[in-house]
mmCIF file of C-alpha atoms in Angstrom:
data_model
loop_
_atom_site.group_PDB
_atom_site.id
_atom_site.type_symbol
_atom_site.label_atom_id
_atom_site.label_comp_id
_atom_site.label_asym_id
_atom_site.label_seq_id
_atom_site.Cartn_x
_atom_site.Cartn_y
_atom_site.Cartn_z
ATOM 1 C CA MET A 110 27.559 -4.970 28.544
ATOM 2 C CA THR A 111 26.229 -1.451 27.981
ATOM 3 C CA THR A 112 22.854 -1.286 26.291
ATOM 4 C CA THR A 113 22.807 1.130 23.366
ATOM 5 C CA ALA A 114 20.272 3.941 23.123
ATOM 6 C CA PRO A 115 18.488 2.395 20.082
ATOM 7 C CA ALA A 116 18.197 -0.933 21.909
ATOM 8 C CA LYS A 117 16.712 0.834 24.933
ATOM 9 C CA ARG A 118 14.144 2.587 22.770
ATOM 10 C CA ILE A 119 13.142 -0.681 21.114
ATOM 11 C CA LYS A 120 12.777 -2.378 24.485
ATOM 12 C CA LYS A 121 10.597 0.469 25.791
ATOM 13 C CA THR A 122 8.265 0.375 22.807
ATOM 14 C CA SER A 123 7.968 -3.378 22.240
ATOM 15 C CA GLY A 124 4.772 -4.932 23.495
ATOM 16 C CA ARG A 125 2.972 -1.635 24.077
ATOM 17 C CA PRO A 126 -0.440 -1.072 22.476
ATOM 18 C CA LEU A 127 -0.251 1.475 19.669
ATOM 19 C CA GLY A 128 -2.942 3.471 21.437
ATOM 20 C CA SER A 129 -0.552 4.047 24.322
ATOM 21 C CA PHE A 130 1.724 6.231 22.175
ATOM 22 C CA SER A 131 0.628 9.829 22.566
ATOM 23 C CA VAL A 132 -0.189 11.582 19.308
ATOM 24 C CA LEU A 133 1.446 14.686 20.777
ATOM 25 C CA TRP A 134 4.833 13.224 19.811
ATOM 26 C CA SER A 135 3.773 13.418 16.173
ATOM 27 C CA TYR A 136 2.117 16.830 16.437
ATOM 28 C CA ALA A 137 5.183 18.307 18.106
ATOM 29 C CA THR A 138 7.738 16.755 15.760
ATOM 30 C CA ILE A 139 6.646 15.935 12.215
ATOM 31 C CA PRO A 140 5.602 19.455 11.080
ATOM 32 C CA PHE A 141 8.913 20.944 12.189
ATOM 33 C CA ARG A 142 11.568 18.548 10.901
ATOM 34 C CA PRO A 143 13.321 19.093 7.539
ATOM 35 C CA ARG A 144 13.006 15.400 6.637
ATOM 36 C CA SER A 145 9.227 15.351 7.069
ATOM 37 C CA ILE A 146 7.855 18.888 6.722
ATOM 38 C CA GLY A 147 7.560 18.740 2.919
ATOM 39 C CA ALA A 148 5.472 15.573 2.923
ATOM 40 C CA PHE A 149 3.395 16.879 5.834
ATOM 41 C CA LEU A 150 2.619 20.181 4.104
ATOM 42 C CA SER A 151 1.639 18.377 0.901
ATOM 43 C CA TYR A 152 -0.806 16.313 2.920
ATOM 44 C CA MET A 153 -2.285 19.356 4.663
ATOM 45 C CA ARG A 154 -2.687 21.137 1.328
ATOM 46 C CA THR A 155 -4.650 18.295 -0.217
ATOM 47 C CA VAL A 156 -6.914 17.919 2.843
ATOM 48 C CA VAL A 157 -7.727 21.637 2.911
ATOM 49 C CA VAL A 158 -8.022 22.171 -0.850
ATOM 50 C CA ASN A 159 -9.174 18.834 -2.221
ATOM 51 C CA PHE A 160 -11.450 17.656 0.579
ATOM 52 C CA PHE A 161 -12.872 20.420 2.755
ATOM 53 C CA GLY A 162 -12.336 23.244 0.282
ATOM 54 C CA LEU A 163 -13.919 21.390 -2.611
ATOM 55 C CA GLN A 164 -16.996 20.467 -0.583
ATOM 56 C CA PHE A 165 -17.636 23.963 0.716
ATOM 57 C CA LEU A 166 -17.148 25.509 -2.729
ATOM 58 C CA VAL A 167 -19.838 23.180 -4.062
ATOM 59 C CA LYS A 168 -22.092 23.725 -1.058
ATOM 60 C CA TRP A 169 -21.873 27.514 -1.412
ATOM 61 C CA GLY A 170 -22.527 27.322 -5.146
ATOM 62 C CA ILE A 171 -19.132 28.735 -6.078
ATOM 63 C CA LYS A 172 -18.095 25.557 -7.872
ATOM 64 C CA LYS A 173 -20.668 23.799 -10.024
ATOM 65 C CA LEU A 174 -20.410 20.005 -9.987
ATOM 66 C CA PRO A 175 -23.078 17.331 -10.491
ATOM 67 C CA VAL A 176 -24.221 15.805 -7.197
ATOM 68 C CA VAL A 177 -25.046 12.089 -7.135
ATOM 69 C CA HIS A 178 -27.069 10.475 -4.347
ATOM 70 C CA VAL A 179 -25.514 7.087 -3.620
ATOM 71 C CA ASP A 180 -28.020 5.728 -1.101
ATOM 72 C CA HIS A 181 -28.899 2.031 -1.321
ATOM 73 C CA PRO A 182 -31.888 0.180 0.190
ATOM 74 C CA LEU A 183 -29.467 -1.903 2.285
ATOM 75 C CA ASP A 184 -28.495 1.261 4.161
ATOM 76 C CA LYS A 185 -31.911 1.166 5.827
ATOM 77 C CA THR A 186 -31.143 -2.260 7.289
ATOM 78 C CA ILE A 187 -28.159 -0.833 9.205
ATOM 79 C CA PRO A 188 -29.195 0.716 12.525
ATOM 80 C CA PHE A 189 -28.153 4.244 13.401
ATOM 81 C CA LEU A 190 -25.902 3.822 16.456
ATOM 82 C CA PRO A 191 -24.751 7.208 17.809
ATOM 83 C CA HIS A 192 -22.485 5.567 20.394
ATOM 84 C CA LYS A 193 -20.229 4.465 17.528
ATOM 85 C CA ILE A 194 -19.195 8.075 16.909
ATOM 86 C CA GLY A 195 -16.082 7.709 19.092
ATOM 87 C CA ILE A 196 -14.800 4.870 16.910
ATOM 88 C CA TYR A 197 -15.619 6.870 13.783
ATOM 89 C CA LEU A 198 -13.732 9.924 15.038
ATOM 90 C CA HIS A 199 -10.718 7.811 16.031
ATOM 91 C CA PHE A 200 -9.953 7.729 12.309
ATOM 92 C CA ILE A 201 -7.185 10.371 12.532
ATOM 93 C CA ASN A 202 -5.466 9.205 15.708
ATOM 94 C CA PHE A 203 -5.660 5.673 14.290
ATOM 95 C CA TRP A 204 -2.934 6.480 11.763
ATOM 96 C CA ILE A 205 -1.086 9.027 13.910
ATOM 97 C CA GLU A 206 -0.437 6.627 16.811
ATOM 98 C CA PRO A 207 1.854 4.381 14.717
ATOM 99 C CA LEU A 208 3.826 7.472 13.718
ATOM 100 C CA SER A 209 4.302 8.332 17.381
ATOM 101 C CA MET A 210 5.468 4.768 17.980
ATOM 102 C CA LEU A 211 8.083 5.159 15.228
ATOM 103 C CA ILE A 212 9.325 8.418 16.764
ATOM 104 C CA ARG A 213 9.659 6.792 20.177
ATOM 105 C CA ARG A 214 11.233 3.635 18.764
ATOM 106 C CA TYR A 215 13.758 5.171 16.377
ATOM 107 C CA GLY A 216 14.219 8.686 17.694
ATOM 108 C CA ALA A 217 12.902 11.705 15.822
ATOM 109 C CA HIS A 218 15.758 12.065 13.324
ATOM 110 C CA LYS A 219 15.699 8.479 12.063
ATOM 111 C CA ALA A 220 11.898 8.212 12.169
ATOM 112 C CA MET A 221 11.170 11.253 9.988
ATOM 113 C CA PRO A 222 11.842 9.599 6.587
ATOM 114 C CA PHE A 223 9.510 6.762 7.605
ATOM 115 C CA CYS A 224 6.851 9.279 8.658
ATOM 116 C CA ALA A 225 7.301 11.116 5.356
ATOM 117 C CA GLU A 226 6.827 7.821 3.517
ATOM 118 C CA TRP A 227 3.426 7.412 5.156
ATOM 119 C CA PHE A 228 2.425 11.010 4.403
ATOM 120 C CA ARG A 229 3.259 10.527 0.728
ATOM 121 C CA ALA A 230 1.000 7.461 0.650
ATOM 122 C CA ILE A 231 -1.952 9.124 2.375
ATOM 123 C CA THR A 232 -1.545 12.231 0.205
ATOM 124 C CA THR A 233 -1.775 10.057 -2.898
ATOM 125 C CA ALA A 234 -5.044 8.605 -1.607
ATOM 126 C CA TYR A 235 -6.524 12.065 -0.991
ATOM 127 C CA ASP A 236 -5.312 13.446 -4.327
ATOM 128 C CA GLU A 237 -6.681 10.503 -6.291
ATOM 129 C CA ALA A 238 -10.017 10.542 -4.480
ATOM 130 C CA ALA A 239 -10.270 14.257 -5.279
ATOM 131 C CA ARG A 240 -9.828 13.501 -8.978
ATOM 132 C CA LEU A 241 -13.025 11.451 -8.750
ATOM 133 C CA TYR A 242 -14.841 13.991 -6.566
ATOM 134 C CA ARG A 243 -14.206 16.621 -9.237
ATOM 135 C CA PHE A 244 -15.991 14.389 -11.749
ATOM 136 C CA ARG A 245 -19.031 13.901 -9.507
ATOM 137 C CA VAL A 246 -19.499 14.812 -5.879
ATOM 138 C CA SER A 247 -21.632 12.289 -4.043
ATOM 139 C CA THR A 248 -23.819 12.329 -0.989
ATOM 140 C CA MET A 249 -26.364 10.249 0.910
ATOM 141 C CA GLU A 250 -29.125 10.777 3.396
ATOM 142 C CA ARG A 251 -27.975 11.033 6.995
ATOM 143 C CA PRO A 252 -30.125 11.434 10.113
ATOM 144 C CA ALA A 253 -30.960 14.949 11.296
ATOM 145 C CA TYR A 254 -29.213 14.114 14.553
ATOM 146 C CA ARG A 255 -27.082 16.967 15.825
ATOM 147 C CA LYS A 256 -26.367 16.090 19.437
ATOM 148 C CA GLY A 257 -22.851 16.176 20.874
ATOM 149 C CA LYS A 258 -20.108 15.402 18.377
ATOM 150 C CA PHE A 259 -22.631 14.995 15.564
ATOM 151 C CA LEU A 260 -23.239 18.748 15.622
ATOM 152 C CA THR A 261 -19.560 19.369 14.856
ATOM 153 C CA ILE A 262 -19.663 16.833 12.031
ATOM 154 C CA HIS A 263 -22.721 18.471 10.456
ATOM 155 C CA LEU A 264 -21.077 21.904 10.698
ATOM 156 C CA LEU A 265 -17.657 20.924 9.336
ATOM 157 C CA ASP A 266 -18.560 18.169 6.861
ATOM 158 C CA PRO A 267 -20.863 19.197 3.979
ATOM 159 C CA HIS A 268 -21.128 15.477 3.208
ATOM 160 C CA LEU A 269 -20.360 15.719 -0.492
ATOM 161 C CA CYS A 270 -17.365 13.374 -0.828
ATOM 162 C CA CYS A 271 -18.880 9.967 -0.210
ATOM 163 C CA VAL A 272 -17.613 7.838 -3.124
ATOM 164 C CA PRO A 273 -14.969 6.685 -2.497
ATOM 165 C CA SER A 274 -15.003 6.798 1.287
ATOM 166 C CA LEU A 275 -11.666 8.198 2.439
ATOM 167 C CA HIS A 276 -12.423 6.889 5.923
ATOM 168 C CA ILE A 277 -12.425 3.357 4.533
ATOM 169 C CA ALA A 278 -9.521 3.919 2.154
ATOM 170 C CA ILE A 279 -7.186 5.415 4.764
ATOM 171 C CA VAL A 280 -7.725 2.836 7.517
ATOM 172 C CA VAL A 281 -7.238 -0.003 5.034
ATOM 173 C CA LEU A 282 -4.163 1.695 3.606
ATOM 174 C CA CYS A 283 -2.778 2.251 7.112
ATOM 175 C CA ALA A 284 -3.126 -1.399 8.150
ATOM 176 C CA SER A 285 -1.612 -2.550 4.854
ATOM 177 C CA PHE A 286 1.200 0.010 4.891
ATOM 178 C CA TYR A 287 2.425 -1.040 8.334
ATOM 179 C CA ARG A 288 2.066 -4.752 7.668
ATOM 180 C CA HIS A 289 4.593 -4.344 4.873
ATOM 181 C CA PHE A 290 6.668 -1.785 6.751
ATOM 182 C CA PHE A 291 7.109 -3.979 9.840
ATOM 183 C CA ALA A 292 8.218 -6.889 7.667
ATOM 184 C CA ARG A 293 10.563 -4.758 5.559
ATOM 185 C CA GLU A 294 12.214 -3.192 8.602
ATOM 186 C CA GLN A 295 12.431 -6.589 10.310
ATOM 187 C CA PHE A 296 10.464 -5.779 13.436
ATOM 188 C CA PRO A 297 10.401 -8.623 15.978
ATOM 189 C CA GLU A 298 7.746 -11.200 15.152
ATOM 190 C CA ALA A 299 5.887 -10.573 18.406
ATOM 191 C CA ASP A 300 5.611 -6.849 17.684
ATOM 192 C CA GLN A 301 4.473 -7.526 14.127
ATOM 193 C CA ARG A 302 1.743 -9.902 15.271
ATOM 194 C CA GLN A 303 0.509 -7.562 17.997
ATOM 195 C CA TRP A 304 0.500 -4.331 15.995
ATOM 196 C CA ASN A 305 -0.790 -5.867 12.772
ATOM 197 C CA LYS A 306 -3.741 -7.289 14.695
ATOM 198 C CA GLU A 307 -4.402 -3.955 16.432
ATOM 199 C CA LEU A 308 -4.346 -2.086 13.144
ATOM 200 C CA TYR A 309 -6.468 -4.616 11.281
ATOM 201 C CA ASP A 310 -9.088 -4.897 14.021
ATOM 202 C CA GLY A 311 -9.138 -1.115 14.327
ATOM 203 C CA ALA A 312 -9.600 -0.707 10.586
ATOM 204 C CA VAL A 313 -12.539 -3.130 10.612
ATOM 205 C CA ALA A 314 -14.170 -1.345 13.570
ATOM 206 C CA ILE A 315 -13.812 2.074 11.935
ATOM 207 C CA ALA A 316 -15.104 0.737 8.615
ATOM 208 C CA GLU A 317 -18.205 -0.593 10.353
ATOM 209 C CA SER A 318 -18.660 2.656 12.250
ATOM 210 C CA VAL A 319 -18.943 4.775 9.100
ATOM 211 C CA LEU A 320 -22.067 2.766 8.244
ATOM 212 C CA TYR A 321 -23.439 2.692 11.780
ATOM 213 C CA VAL A 322 -23.246 6.495 12.128
ATOM 214 C CA LYS A 323 -24.636 6.967 8.605
ATOM 215 C CA GLN A 324 -21.706 8.909 7.213
ATOM 216 C CA HIS A 325 -21.456 6.559 4.258
ATOM 217 C CA SER A 326 -23.570 4.188 2.208
ATOM 218 C CA VAL A 327 -22.764 0.559 1.498
ATOM 219 C CA ASN A 328 -21.944 1.827 -2.015
ATOM 220 C CA CYS A 329 -19.076 3.945 -0.689
ATOM 221 C CA VAL A 330 -17.114 1.018 0.739
ATOM 222 C CA PRO A 331 -16.310 -1.040 -2.384
ATOM 223 C CA ALA A 332 -15.209 2.051 -4.304
ATOM 224 C CA ALA A 333 -12.704 2.824 -1.531
ATOM 225 C CA LEU A 334 -11.345 -0.720 -1.438
ATOM 226 C CA TYR A 335 -11.064 -0.720 -5.218
ATOM 227 C CA MET A 336 -9.187 2.590 -5.222
ATOM 228 C CA VAL A 337 -6.629 1.329 -2.690
ATOM 229 C CA SER A 338 -6.093 -1.953 -4.526
ATOM 230 C CA ARG A 339 -5.482 -0.105 -7.788
ATOM 231 C CA LEU A 340 -3.253 2.636 -6.358
ATOM 232 C CA PHE A 341 -1.245 0.441 -3.972
ATOM 233 C CA PRO A 342 -1.215 -3.061 -5.514
ATOM 234 C CA ALA A 343 1.943 -4.042 -3.649
ATOM 235 C CA LEU A 344 0.298 -3.236 -0.310
ATOM 236 C CA PHE A 345 -3.346 -4.190 -0.791
ATOM 237 C CA THR A 346 -4.360 -6.920 -3.230
ATOM 238 C CA PRO A 347 -7.824 -8.121 -4.317
ATOM 239 C CA THR A 348 -7.286 -11.071 -1.981
ATOM 240 C CA ASP A 349 -6.731 -8.604 0.859
ATOM 241 C CA ALA A 350 -9.907 -6.760 -0.107
ATOM 242 C CA VAL A 351 -11.973 -9.950 -0.054
ATOM 243 C CA ALA A 352 -10.566 -10.861 3.378
ATOM 244 C CA PHE A 353 -11.365 -7.386 4.691
ATOM 245 C CA ILE A 354 -14.957 -7.554 3.456
ATOM 246 C CA ASP A 355 -15.313 -10.985 5.078
ATOM 247 C CA ALA A 356 -14.132 -9.491 8.384
ATOM 248 C CA LEU A 357 -16.923 -6.894 8.451
ATOM 249 C CA PHE A 358 -19.997 -7.383 10.661
ATOM 250 C CA VAL A 359 -18.898 -10.736 12.048
ATOM 251 C CA GLN A 360 -20.813 -9.714 15.177
ATOM 252 C CA PRO A 361 -23.322 -7.164 13.878
ATOM 253 C CA GLU A 362 -25.080 -4.821 16.283
ATOM 254 C CA GLY A 363 -28.762 -4.071 15.953
ATOM 255 C CA MET A 364 -29.326 -6.183 12.844
ATOM 256 C CA ASP A 365 -29.659 -9.858 12.076
ATOM 257 C CA GLU A 366 -27.017 -12.012 10.452
ATOM 258 C CA GLN A 367 -29.012 -12.257 7.231
ATOM 259 C CA SER A 368 -28.881 -8.486 6.797
ATOM 260 C CA ALA A 369 -25.163 -8.468 7.584
ATOM 261 C CA ARG A 370 -24.550 -11.139 4.947
ATOM 262 C CA ALA A 371 -26.567 -9.186 2.379
ATOM 263 C CA ILE A 372 -24.480 -6.066 3.031
ATOM 264 C CA LYS A 373 -21.200 -7.962 2.696
ATOM 265 C CA THR A 374 -22.412 -9.677 -0.470
ATOM 266 C CA HIS A 375 -23.330 -6.319 -2.000
ATOM 267 C CA ILE A 376 -19.939 -4.816 -1.108
ATOM 268 C CA MET A 377 -18.172 -7.871 -2.517
ATOM 269 C CA ASP A 378 -20.190 -7.825 -5.742
ATOM 270 C CA MET A 379 -19.541 -4.135 -6.320
ATOM 271 C CA TYR A 380 -15.838 -4.481 -5.579
ATOM 272 C CA GLU A 381 -15.543 -7.356 -8.048
ATOM 273 C CA ARG A 382 -17.519 -5.353 -10.617
ATOM 274 C CA PHE A 383 -15.131 -2.385 -10.347
ATOM 275 C CA LEU A 384 -12.136 -4.703 -10.475
ATOM 276 C CA LEU A 385 -13.313 -6.560 -13.569
ATOM 277 C CA GLU A 386 -14.638 -3.544 -15.433
ATOM 278 C CA GLY A 387 -11.477 -1.566 -14.681
ATOM 279 C CA ALA A 388 -9.036 -4.330 -15.574
ATOM 280 C CA HIS A 389 -8.223 -2.808 -18.960
ATOM 281 C CA ASP A 390 -8.543 0.852 -17.940
ATOM 282 C CA ASP A 391 -5.346 2.779 -17.303
ATOM 283 C CA ASP A 392 -7.235 5.185 -15.059
ATOM 284 C CA TRP A 393 -8.567 3.498 -11.925
ATOM 285 C CA ARG A 394 -11.495 5.924 -11.873
ATOM 286 C CA ALA A 395 -13.097 4.709 -15.097
ATOM 287 C CA PRO A 396 -15.444 1.975 -13.758
ATOM 288 C CA VAL A 397 -16.478 4.125 -10.780
ATOM 289 C CA GLN A 398 -17.190 7.051 -13.089
ATOM 290 C CA ARG A 399 -19.389 4.872 -15.266
ATOM 291 C CA TRP A 400 -21.264 3.677 -12.201
ATOM 292 C CA LEU A 401 -21.774 7.241 -10.902
ATOM 293 C CA VAL A 402 -23.201 8.344 -14.237
ATOM 294 C CA THR A 403 -25.719 5.488 -14.471
ATOM 295 C CA TYR A 404 -26.651 4.890 -10.806
ATOM 296 C CA ARG A 405 -30.240 5.679 -9.874
ATOM 297 C CA PRO A 406 -30.921 5.289 -6.132
ATOM 298 C CA GLU A 407 -34.138 5.542 -4.253
ATOM 299 C CA GLN A 408 -34.911 9.194 -3.751
ATOM 300 C CA PRO A 409 -33.777 10.308 -0.258
ATOM 301 C CA SER A 410 -36.372 11.867 1.976
ATOM 302 C CA GLY A 411 -34.130 14.778 2.925
ATOM 303 C CA MET A 412 -30.618 16.004 3.480
#
């Protein structure tokens, strides 16, 4: 019996780690296909305009927005671990690798609508976060450490879009999106188990890294989880958020278990606060806006 081309592609992709799929497949395909270019360009626009552009306009004084410091005393209990920067910077390839898997598994033509579906979801997250950033930009103290890749981060990231953390929101959205996608498209059970675990573990590692490299405060995490659970309730529920918080710092580095528990408790309490206070608000931003207006952190020692 002759094996069909789709069956061959599925066989070649099954069982492979997502990290083994080169992101070059996505870079060379998605921006140039009619079925995906629109969603891709919308995403690029929001990243340039609503994330980087907004921050630099505020930094240069062209756009006047109130700046809120969102530092929390618990941040000082988290060690600064520069070696975590590789995990932190894997944020982009983390969600591109599954796209490359889809291209290899389905072929470029059939995969493009699926890729566009993801780009519409991630664009929504960026657009909605920007709506909050335009109410208040937020920042926190980060170490004056500019060695290696940290120098690039300090040059390219004005550090004014902390609440909600898009790093947290996107990795959680990615893991949730594909969990539902694999089930909907009836991927083999073995592939679902393997790739769901890879994505979930990767999301947890990246979420921890944003705190270890001091790019976000513990206050930035619950706002991100809350945003995703309000914007994508079919993908990420409050139960999912609680499970994700529980998965953080199971094996903390450089701090004791008591500190790790205190951090998780704070994140959980803030998430529940946003959820309860926002239950009757049509706009998901409302409880976070109220918090930003009233929050008074310890004064940072420098920027």
